[in-house]
Short mmCIF file of C-alpha atoms and ligand atoms in Angstrom, two decimals:
data_model
loop_
_atom_site.label_atom_id
_atom_site.label_comp_id
_atom_site.label_asym_id
_atom_site.label_seq_id
_atom_site.Cartn_x
_atom_site.Cartn_y
_atom_site.Cartn_z
CA MET D 1 18.11 -7.21 31.28
CA ALA D 2 18.74 -7.88 34.88
CA TYR D 3 16.87 -4.90 36.25
CA SER D 4 14.18 -7.03 37.85
CA ASN D 5 10.87 -5.83 39.19
CA LYS D 6 12.18 -6.77 42.61
CA ALA D 7 15.05 -4.30 42.24
CA LYS D 8 12.84 -1.62 40.67
CA ASP D 9 10.26 -1.91 43.45
CA PHE D 10 12.95 -1.76 46.08
CA PHE D 11 14.46 1.46 44.70
CA SER D 12 11.01 3.02 44.24
CA ALA D 13 10.14 2.25 47.85
CA GLU D 14 13.40 3.87 48.97
CA LEU D 15 12.48 7.03 47.06
CA THR D 16 8.98 7.02 48.52
CA GLY D 17 10.54 6.69 51.95
CA ILE D 18 12.68 9.78 51.33
CA ARG D 19 9.62 11.73 50.17
CA ASP D 20 7.55 10.57 53.15
CA ALA D 21 10.29 11.61 55.54
CA GLY D 22 10.15 15.10 54.03
CA THR D 23 13.84 15.00 53.11
CA TYR D 24 13.53 14.75 49.34
CA LYS D 25 15.79 17.32 47.72
CA GLU D 26 14.29 19.28 44.82
CA GLU D 27 16.55 21.20 42.49
CA ARG D 28 15.63 24.74 41.55
CA TYR D 29 16.65 26.05 38.18
CA ILE D 30 18.64 29.27 38.20
CA GLU D 31 18.61 31.00 34.85
CA SER D 32 21.28 33.62 35.48
CA PRO D 33 24.92 33.70 36.60
CA GLN D 34 25.56 33.24 40.32
CA GLY D 35 25.39 36.57 42.14
CA ALA D 36 23.64 38.67 44.76
CA MET D 37 20.59 38.73 42.47
CA ILE D 38 19.59 35.58 40.64
CA THR D 39 16.76 34.59 38.31
CA VAL D 40 14.98 31.47 39.47
CA GLU D 41 12.36 29.23 37.91
CA TYR D 42 10.62 27.51 40.80
CA PRO D 43 8.67 25.34 40.80
CA GLU D 44 9.57 24.04 37.34
CA GLY D 45 7.42 25.78 34.74
CA ALA D 46 6.58 28.72 37.01
CA PRO D 47 7.39 32.21 35.73
CA GLN D 48 10.94 33.41 36.30
CA LYS D 49 11.49 35.41 39.43
CA GLU D 50 14.30 37.76 40.48
CA VAL D 51 15.38 37.09 44.05
CA ILE D 52 18.24 38.10 46.32
CA ASN D 53 20.40 35.06 46.94
CA PHE D 54 21.31 34.29 50.55
CA CYS D 55 22.41 30.69 50.27
CA ALA D 56 25.48 30.55 48.03
CA ASN D 57 29.01 29.97 49.30
CA ASN D 58 29.95 32.94 47.11
CA TYR D 59 31.43 34.70 50.15
CA LEU D 60 33.67 37.13 48.29
CA GLY D 61 31.30 37.69 45.39
CA LEU D 62 33.90 36.35 42.94
CA SER D 63 31.75 33.69 41.23
CA SER D 64 30.82 36.08 38.42
CA HIS D 65 33.42 38.81 38.93
CA PRO D 66 34.41 40.38 35.57
CA ASP D 67 38.17 39.92 36.19
CA VAL D 68 37.62 36.25 36.98
CA ILE D 69 35.47 35.69 33.89
CA ARG D 70 38.08 37.48 31.76
CA ALA D 71 40.84 35.28 33.18
CA ALA D 72 38.79 32.15 32.45
CA GLU D 73 38.19 33.33 28.86
CA GLU D 74 41.88 34.01 28.41
CA GLY D 75 42.72 30.59 29.79
CA LEU D 76 40.28 28.99 27.38
CA GLN D 77 41.82 30.81 24.40
CA LYS D 78 45.45 30.26 25.35
CA ARG D 79 45.40 26.84 26.99
CA GLY D 80 42.35 25.15 25.53
CA TYR D 81 39.31 23.51 27.08
CA GLY D 82 40.35 20.14 28.45
CA MET D 83 43.58 18.29 29.13
CA SER D 84 42.28 14.75 28.64
CA SER D 85 44.86 13.47 31.08
CA VAL D 86 45.68 13.01 34.71
CA ARG D 87 48.38 15.28 36.11
CA PHE D 88 51.35 12.93 35.93
CA ILE D 89 50.90 11.78 32.34
CA CYS D 90 50.28 14.96 30.33
CA GLY D 91 47.82 16.94 32.44
CA THR D 92 50.12 19.48 34.11
CA GLN D 93 50.55 22.92 32.58
CA ASP D 94 52.82 25.62 33.95
CA ILE D 95 49.68 27.40 35.21
CA HIS D 96 48.90 24.45 37.52
CA ASN D 97 52.32 24.81 39.06
CA GLU D 98 51.81 28.58 39.32
CA LEU D 99 48.50 28.13 41.17
CA GLU D 100 49.99 25.60 43.58
CA LYS D 101 52.76 28.07 44.44
CA LYS D 102 50.26 30.90 44.96
CA LEU D 103 48.12 28.74 47.23
CA THR D 104 51.20 27.76 49.24
CA ALA D 105 52.14 31.41 49.75
CA PHE D 106 48.56 32.44 50.57
CA LEU D 107 47.94 29.63 53.05
CA GLY D 108 51.39 29.97 54.64
CA THR D 109 52.38 26.34 54.12
CA GLU D 110 55.34 24.52 52.55
CA ASP D 111 53.73 23.05 49.44
CA THR D 112 50.37 22.42 47.75
CA VAL D 113 48.85 19.86 45.41
CA LEU D 114 45.61 20.40 43.51
CA PHE D 115 42.74 17.91 43.39
CA ALA D 116 39.53 17.90 41.35
CA SER D 117 37.67 18.89 44.52
CA CYS D 118 38.14 19.21 48.26
CA MET D 119 36.09 16.03 48.55
CA ASP D 120 38.84 14.32 46.54
CA ALA D 121 41.58 15.97 48.61
CA ASN D 122 39.96 14.58 51.75
CA ALA D 123 39.49 11.19 50.10
CA GLY D 124 43.22 11.01 49.37
CA VAL D 125 45.15 12.64 52.15
CA PHE D 126 44.51 10.41 55.19
CA ASP D 127 45.33 7.16 53.43
CA VAL D 128 48.57 8.73 52.18
CA ALA D 129 49.69 10.10 55.53
CA LEU D 130 48.59 7.42 58.00
CA GLY D 131 48.57 3.65 58.39
CA LYS D 132 47.25 1.10 60.85
CA GLU D 133 49.87 1.96 63.51
CA ASP D 134 48.43 5.49 63.63
CA ALA D 135 45.37 7.28 65.03
CA MET D 136 42.98 9.80 63.54
CA ILE D 137 41.30 11.90 66.23
CA ALA D 138 38.44 13.80 64.66
CA ASP D 139 35.86 16.32 65.84
CA ARG D 140 32.45 14.59 65.82
CA LEU D 141 30.97 17.15 63.43
CA VAL D 142 33.56 17.03 60.65
CA HIS D 143 32.31 17.34 57.09
CA ALA D 144 31.00 14.23 55.29
CA SER D 145 33.96 14.25 52.91
CA ILE D 146 36.35 13.89 55.86
CA VAL D 147 34.26 11.04 57.23
CA ASP D 148 34.57 9.28 53.87
CA GLY D 149 38.28 10.05 53.59
CA MET D 150 38.90 8.57 57.03
CA ARG D 151 37.00 5.43 56.02
CA LEU D 152 39.48 4.92 53.20
CA CYS D 153 42.40 5.03 55.64
CA LYS D 154 43.51 2.11 57.80
CA ALA D 155 44.49 4.22 60.83
CA GLN D 156 42.47 3.77 64.02
CA LEU D 157 39.58 6.19 64.30
CA TYR D 158 38.78 8.17 67.45
CA ASN D 159 36.50 11.15 67.78
CA TYR D 160 35.98 13.88 70.32
CA LYS D 161 32.85 15.82 71.27
CA HIS D 162 32.41 18.87 69.09
CA ALA D 163 35.07 21.48 69.89
CA ASN D 164 35.53 19.92 73.34
CA MET D 165 39.20 20.30 74.29
CA GLU D 166 39.00 18.21 77.47
CA HIS D 167 37.62 15.33 75.46
CA LEU D 168 40.27 15.79 72.77
CA GLU D 169 42.95 15.71 75.46
CA GLU D 170 41.51 12.45 76.81
CA LYS D 171 41.74 10.92 73.35
CA LEU D 172 45.32 12.14 72.98
CA LYS D 173 46.19 10.43 76.26
CA GLU D 174 44.42 7.24 75.17
CA THR D 175 46.44 7.03 71.95
CA GLN D 176 49.95 7.67 73.33
CA GLU D 177 51.12 4.28 72.08
CA CYS D 178 50.33 4.99 68.43
CA ARG D 179 53.15 5.81 66.01
CA PHE D 180 51.54 9.03 64.73
CA ARG D 181 48.38 10.87 65.76
CA MET D 182 46.51 13.39 63.64
CA ILE D 183 43.90 15.78 65.04
CA ILE D 184 41.28 16.38 62.35
CA THR D 185 38.77 19.23 62.21
CA ASP D 186 36.88 21.62 59.99
CA GLY D 187 38.15 25.20 60.38
CA VAL D 188 34.58 26.48 60.25
CA PHE D 189 31.58 24.17 60.68
CA SER D 190 29.05 24.77 57.97
CA MET D 191 25.75 24.39 59.82
CA ASP D 192 26.45 26.72 62.75
CA GLY D 193 29.24 28.86 61.28
CA ASP D 194 31.23 28.21 64.46
CA ILE D 195 35.01 28.24 64.44
CA ALA D 196 37.29 25.44 65.64
CA PRO D 197 39.50 26.58 68.55
CA LEU D 198 42.66 26.07 66.52
CA ASP D 199 44.87 27.90 69.03
CA LYS D 200 43.95 25.37 71.72
CA ILE D 201 44.11 22.47 69.29
CA VAL D 202 47.62 23.44 68.21
CA ALA D 203 48.72 23.80 71.85
CA LEU D 204 47.42 20.29 72.63
CA ALA D 205 49.04 18.94 69.47
CA GLU D 206 52.39 20.37 70.55
CA ARG D 207 52.05 18.99 74.08
CA TYR D 208 51.07 15.50 72.90
CA ASP D 209 53.16 15.33 69.73
CA ALA D 210 50.28 15.07 67.25
CA MET D 211 49.80 16.51 63.75
CA VAL D 212 46.93 18.88 62.97
CA MET D 213 44.74 18.66 59.87
CA VAL D 214 42.18 21.40 59.07
CA ASP D 215 39.60 21.49 56.28
CA ASP D 216 39.20 25.22 55.72
CA SER D 217 36.66 25.18 52.89
CA HIS D 218 34.36 27.67 54.65
CA ALA D 219 37.19 30.05 55.58
CA THR D 220 39.88 30.27 52.89
CA GLY D 221 39.85 33.73 51.35
CA PHE D 222 38.13 35.64 54.13
CA MET D 223 38.66 34.45 57.71
CA GLY D 224 41.50 36.24 59.52
CA LYS D 225 42.74 39.81 59.04
CA THR D 226 44.10 39.09 55.56
CA GLY D 227 41.68 36.31 54.68
CA ARG D 228 44.14 33.42 54.91
CA GLY D 229 41.76 31.26 56.89
CA THR D 230 40.86 29.95 60.31
CA HIS D 231 44.53 29.51 61.26
CA GLU D 232 45.08 33.23 60.76
CA HIS D 233 41.86 34.05 62.63
CA CYS D 234 43.01 31.93 65.60
CA GLY D 235 46.61 33.19 65.62
CA VAL D 236 48.22 29.92 64.51
CA PHE D 237 49.16 30.83 60.95
CA GLY D 238 52.03 28.60 59.78
CA LYS D 239 51.33 26.00 62.46
CA ILE D 240 48.91 23.68 60.69
CA ASP D 241 50.47 20.53 59.23
CA VAL D 242 47.78 19.76 56.66
CA ILE D 243 45.16 22.12 55.25
CA THR D 244 42.59 21.00 52.71
CA THR D 245 40.36 23.54 51.05
CA THR D 246 38.17 24.18 48.02
CA LEU D 247 38.18 26.53 45.04
CA GLY D 248 34.43 25.92 44.93
CA LYS D 249 33.35 28.42 47.57
CA ALA D 250 34.94 31.85 48.19
CA LEU D 251 37.70 31.42 45.59
CA GLY D 252 35.53 31.81 42.50
CA GLY D 253 33.18 28.92 43.19
CA ALA D 254 33.86 26.79 40.09
CA SER D 255 35.53 23.61 41.33
CA GLY D 256 38.83 22.19 42.49
CA GLY D 257 40.48 21.64 45.83
CA CYS D 258 43.88 21.07 47.33
CA VAL D 259 46.04 19.56 50.03
CA SER D 260 48.47 22.14 51.37
CA GLY D 261 50.96 21.69 54.18
CA ARG D 262 54.13 19.82 55.10
CA LYS D 263 56.09 19.28 51.94
CA GLU D 264 56.72 15.56 52.42
CA ILE D 265 53.01 14.86 52.86
CA VAL D 266 52.18 16.92 49.76
CA GLU D 267 54.87 15.14 47.77
CA LEU D 268 53.54 11.77 48.89
CA CYS D 269 50.06 12.84 47.76
CA ARG D 270 51.48 13.38 44.26
CA GLN D 271 52.91 9.87 44.36
CA ARG D 272 50.12 7.96 46.06
CA ALA D 273 46.83 9.81 46.55
CA ARG D 274 44.35 7.81 44.53
CA PRO D 275 41.96 10.62 43.52
CA TYR D 276 45.04 12.53 42.30
CA LEU D 277 46.50 9.63 40.35
CA PHE D 278 43.30 8.27 38.86
CA SER D 279 41.13 11.31 38.12
CA ASN D 280 41.45 14.01 35.49
CA THR D 281 43.38 17.25 35.99
CA VAL D 282 41.61 20.51 36.85
CA PRO D 283 40.88 22.22 33.49
CA PRO D 284 42.87 25.27 32.33
CA VAL D 285 39.92 27.73 32.49
CA ILE D 286 39.54 27.09 36.20
CA ILE D 287 43.27 27.33 36.80
CA THR D 288 43.75 30.69 35.05
CA ALA D 289 40.67 32.08 36.80
CA ALA D 290 41.86 30.79 40.19
CA ASN D 291 45.29 32.35 39.60
CA THR D 292 43.54 35.69 39.11
CA VAL D 293 41.44 35.13 42.26
CA LEU D 294 44.61 34.49 44.27
CA ASP D 295 46.19 37.67 42.84
CA LEU D 296 43.08 39.67 43.73
CA ILE D 297 42.81 38.49 47.33
CA SER D 298 46.56 38.62 47.95
CA LYS D 299 46.78 42.24 46.76
CA THR D 300 43.95 43.71 48.80
CA THR D 301 41.67 42.78 51.68
CA ASP D 302 38.86 45.00 50.34
CA ARG D 303 36.49 42.15 49.61
CA ARG D 304 36.95 40.27 52.88
CA ASP D 305 36.64 43.59 54.75
CA LEU D 306 33.36 44.28 52.98
CA LEU D 307 32.15 40.76 53.75
CA GLU D 308 32.99 41.29 57.41
CA LYS D 309 31.15 44.62 57.44
CA ASN D 310 28.08 43.09 55.76
CA THR D 311 28.12 40.14 58.16
CA LEU D 312 28.33 42.25 61.31
CA TYR D 313 25.61 44.58 60.03
CA PHE D 314 23.23 41.73 59.20
CA ARG D 315 23.87 39.89 62.47
CA LYS D 316 23.32 43.08 64.50
CA LYS D 317 20.11 44.10 62.71
CA MET D 318 18.60 40.61 62.82
CA THR D 319 19.35 40.31 66.52
CA GLU D 320 17.74 43.71 67.11
CA ALA D 321 14.72 42.55 65.10
CA GLY D 322 14.27 39.79 67.68
CA PHE D 323 15.56 36.69 65.91
CA ASP D 324 17.29 33.89 67.75
CA ILE D 325 20.66 33.73 65.99
CA ARG D 326 23.62 31.49 66.69
CA GLU D 327 26.23 33.96 67.90
CA GLY D 328 29.45 34.39 66.00
CA VAL D 329 31.34 36.38 63.40
CA HIS D 330 31.08 34.10 60.36
CA PRO D 331 28.97 34.97 57.27
CA ILE D 332 27.00 31.77 57.90
CA VAL D 333 24.13 33.13 60.02
CA PRO D 334 21.82 30.43 61.42
CA ILE D 335 18.34 31.80 62.17
CA MET D 336 17.13 29.26 64.72
CA LEU D 337 13.52 28.05 64.39
CA TYR D 338 13.79 24.53 65.90
CA ASN D 339 10.67 23.24 64.14
CA ALA D 340 11.19 21.76 60.64
CA LYS D 341 7.84 22.81 59.22
CA LEU D 342 8.23 26.35 60.53
CA ALA D 343 11.62 26.57 58.77
CA GLN D 344 10.10 25.31 55.49
CA ASP D 345 7.09 27.62 55.72
CA MET D 346 9.16 30.69 56.50
CA ALA D 347 11.64 29.95 53.69
CA ARG D 348 8.72 29.64 51.25
CA ASP D 349 7.17 32.92 52.41
CA LEU D 350 10.55 34.64 52.18
CA TYR D 351 10.90 33.39 48.62
CA ASP D 352 7.57 35.06 47.83
CA GLU D 353 9.09 38.23 49.28
CA GLY D 354 12.06 37.90 46.90
CA ILE D 355 14.52 36.47 49.42
CA TYR D 356 16.09 33.16 48.44
CA VAL D 357 16.91 31.12 51.57
CA ILE D 358 16.55 27.45 52.47
CA GLY D 359 15.18 25.79 55.58
CA PHE D 360 17.47 23.12 57.04
CA SER D 361 16.15 20.31 59.18
CA PHE D 362 16.95 16.75 60.17
CA PRO D 363 19.01 14.89 58.95
CA VAL D 364 21.14 17.84 57.76
CA VAL D 365 21.06 19.28 61.30
CA PRO D 366 20.17 17.45 64.54
CA LYS D 367 16.48 16.84 65.36
CA GLY D 368 14.85 19.88 66.94
CA GLN D 369 17.50 22.25 65.53
CA ALA D 370 15.75 23.32 62.32
CA ARG D 371 16.79 26.68 61.00
CA ILE D 372 17.12 28.97 58.04
CA ARG D 373 20.79 29.29 57.20
CA VAL D 374 21.60 32.69 55.74
CA GLN D 375 24.94 33.22 54.00
CA ILE D 376 26.24 36.73 53.55
CA SER D 377 28.40 37.77 50.61
CA ALA D 378 30.63 40.70 49.72
CA ALA D 379 28.43 40.93 46.62
CA HIS D 380 25.44 42.02 48.74
CA GLU D 381 24.74 45.75 48.65
CA LYS D 382 23.42 47.39 51.79
CA GLU D 383 20.07 47.64 50.02
CA HIS D 384 19.97 43.83 49.60
CA LEU D 385 20.68 43.31 53.29
CA ASP D 386 18.03 45.84 54.30
CA LYS D 387 15.44 44.17 52.05
CA ALA D 388 16.22 40.82 53.61
CA ILE D 389 16.02 42.19 57.16
CA ALA D 390 12.65 43.83 56.35
CA ALA D 391 11.30 40.64 54.77
CA PHE D 392 12.51 38.48 57.67
CA THR D 393 10.91 40.91 60.12
CA LYS D 394 7.60 40.80 58.25
CA ILE D 395 7.54 37.00 58.04
CA GLY D 396 8.89 36.58 61.58
CA GLY D 397 5.96 38.76 62.71
CA LYS D 398 3.50 36.66 60.76
CA TYR D 399 4.66 33.58 62.66
CA THR D 400 4.89 35.58 65.94
CA ILE D 401 8.40 34.47 66.78
CA LEU D 402 10.10 37.87 67.09
CA GLY D 403 11.67 38.47 70.49
CA LYS D 404 10.89 34.91 71.52
CA SER D 405 13.41 32.66 73.19
CA LYS D 406 14.17 29.10 72.11
CA LYS D 407 11.85 27.82 74.81
CA GLU D 408 9.00 30.08 73.69
CA ILE D 409 9.38 29.18 70.00
CA ILE D 410 9.30 25.48 70.92
CA GLU D 411 6.22 26.04 73.11
CA LEU D 412 4.48 27.59 70.09
CA TYR D 413 5.54 25.15 67.38
CA GLY D 414 7.05 22.10 69.04
CA TYR D 415 10.13 20.35 67.71
C1 PLP M 501 32.20 22.26 50.64
C2 PLP M 501 33.09 21.46 51.47
C3 PLP M 501 33.83 20.41 50.93
C4 PLP M 501 33.68 19.97 49.50
O1 PLP M 501 34.39 20.79 48.62
P1 PLP M 501 34.33 20.44 47.07
O2 PLP M 501 35.53 21.13 46.52
O3 PLP M 501 33.04 20.99 46.56
O4 PLP M 501 34.40 18.97 46.95
C5 PLP M 501 34.72 19.75 51.75
N1 PLP M 501 34.85 20.06 53.04
C6 PLP M 501 34.14 21.07 53.61
C7 PLP M 501 34.33 21.38 55.05
C8 PLP M 501 33.22 21.77 52.83
O5 PLP M 501 32.50 22.74 53.40
#
């Protein structure tokens, strides 16, 4: 018994601090499969409610797709539930190898190695590829898992202002003496849905002899004409040295991630990446389902085309309705509200209207940048989108923000 009152009081005070700051995260219980429509119990004990879901990363609507479920069931029957081993002892089945090959072909790289998650892929890859003679030059807004992965690596850390190519070039000049440099970015940034200028990044990398690493978790499966990712979208397919991505978003949404890219780096990950060596293999059900997902999206672009159509429709209609939307083409659609309480209140009212969205505020986004982040899916029917647009318009009217500029919304509600 060493859990003293001093420790207990300290932790309790921390929790109170989180609540007081208004950043305490409540979990809401969903009592249905993931899909366009979900059944939610919120708050706990309240009657179940059917709502249209606009905050999953289920971009292609594959999370509960019948073919994917069937493939998972088949995997369970034929290959069992768990492997009870890491990959290199007795945790690799032929289907793992098959999936790695399919991911390599889909992403247009040389080789791929699976991890338990993209978080793990990011935790492993930098330490494997770089040492203290080297430099990591990262966009300032990279995902938290990249920040943590870079912390585990001894290379010198530099960062450049978000998507700012002049600043990146300065950093490349500053680090000329290093043995290797790696430019590190998200393909798509999750809060704004904005896209890294990979064409310009690759051009700079070529000029200054640096490698390029992209985390494409919010793009794999649907960005670009055939859904390969941000590199396809930006016209630099085949030119990215290291891609990390997740199976936990568009590609079925269960779990798993990978490092894909130059074959020597991938091979070194198999030898040295700590999350790969010391954490359990991805289970067979996920692998057989992911193999089917890769087959589906390699065969046809129907689902990413539908997602694109839904996204453009929703963006157009919401802009016409008078909302202040971060411009772009990505299915992440940030409805800017600036004030944290306004974002919370509107999200709650929308929930009452049957639209499930979440208000985001500091510290998830910068102070004064509160918003409702809508995420569009190929699973949404036109009717779902129209219901959401109507509900947003009604609630936007209630708070008198329609047609108002950033400045006017801030005048009304403050930051
Ligand atoms: C979601 C996400 C991750 C984490 O992926 P997991 O497979 O769930 O660990 C990593 N990087 C980015 C950019 C993400 O959006």
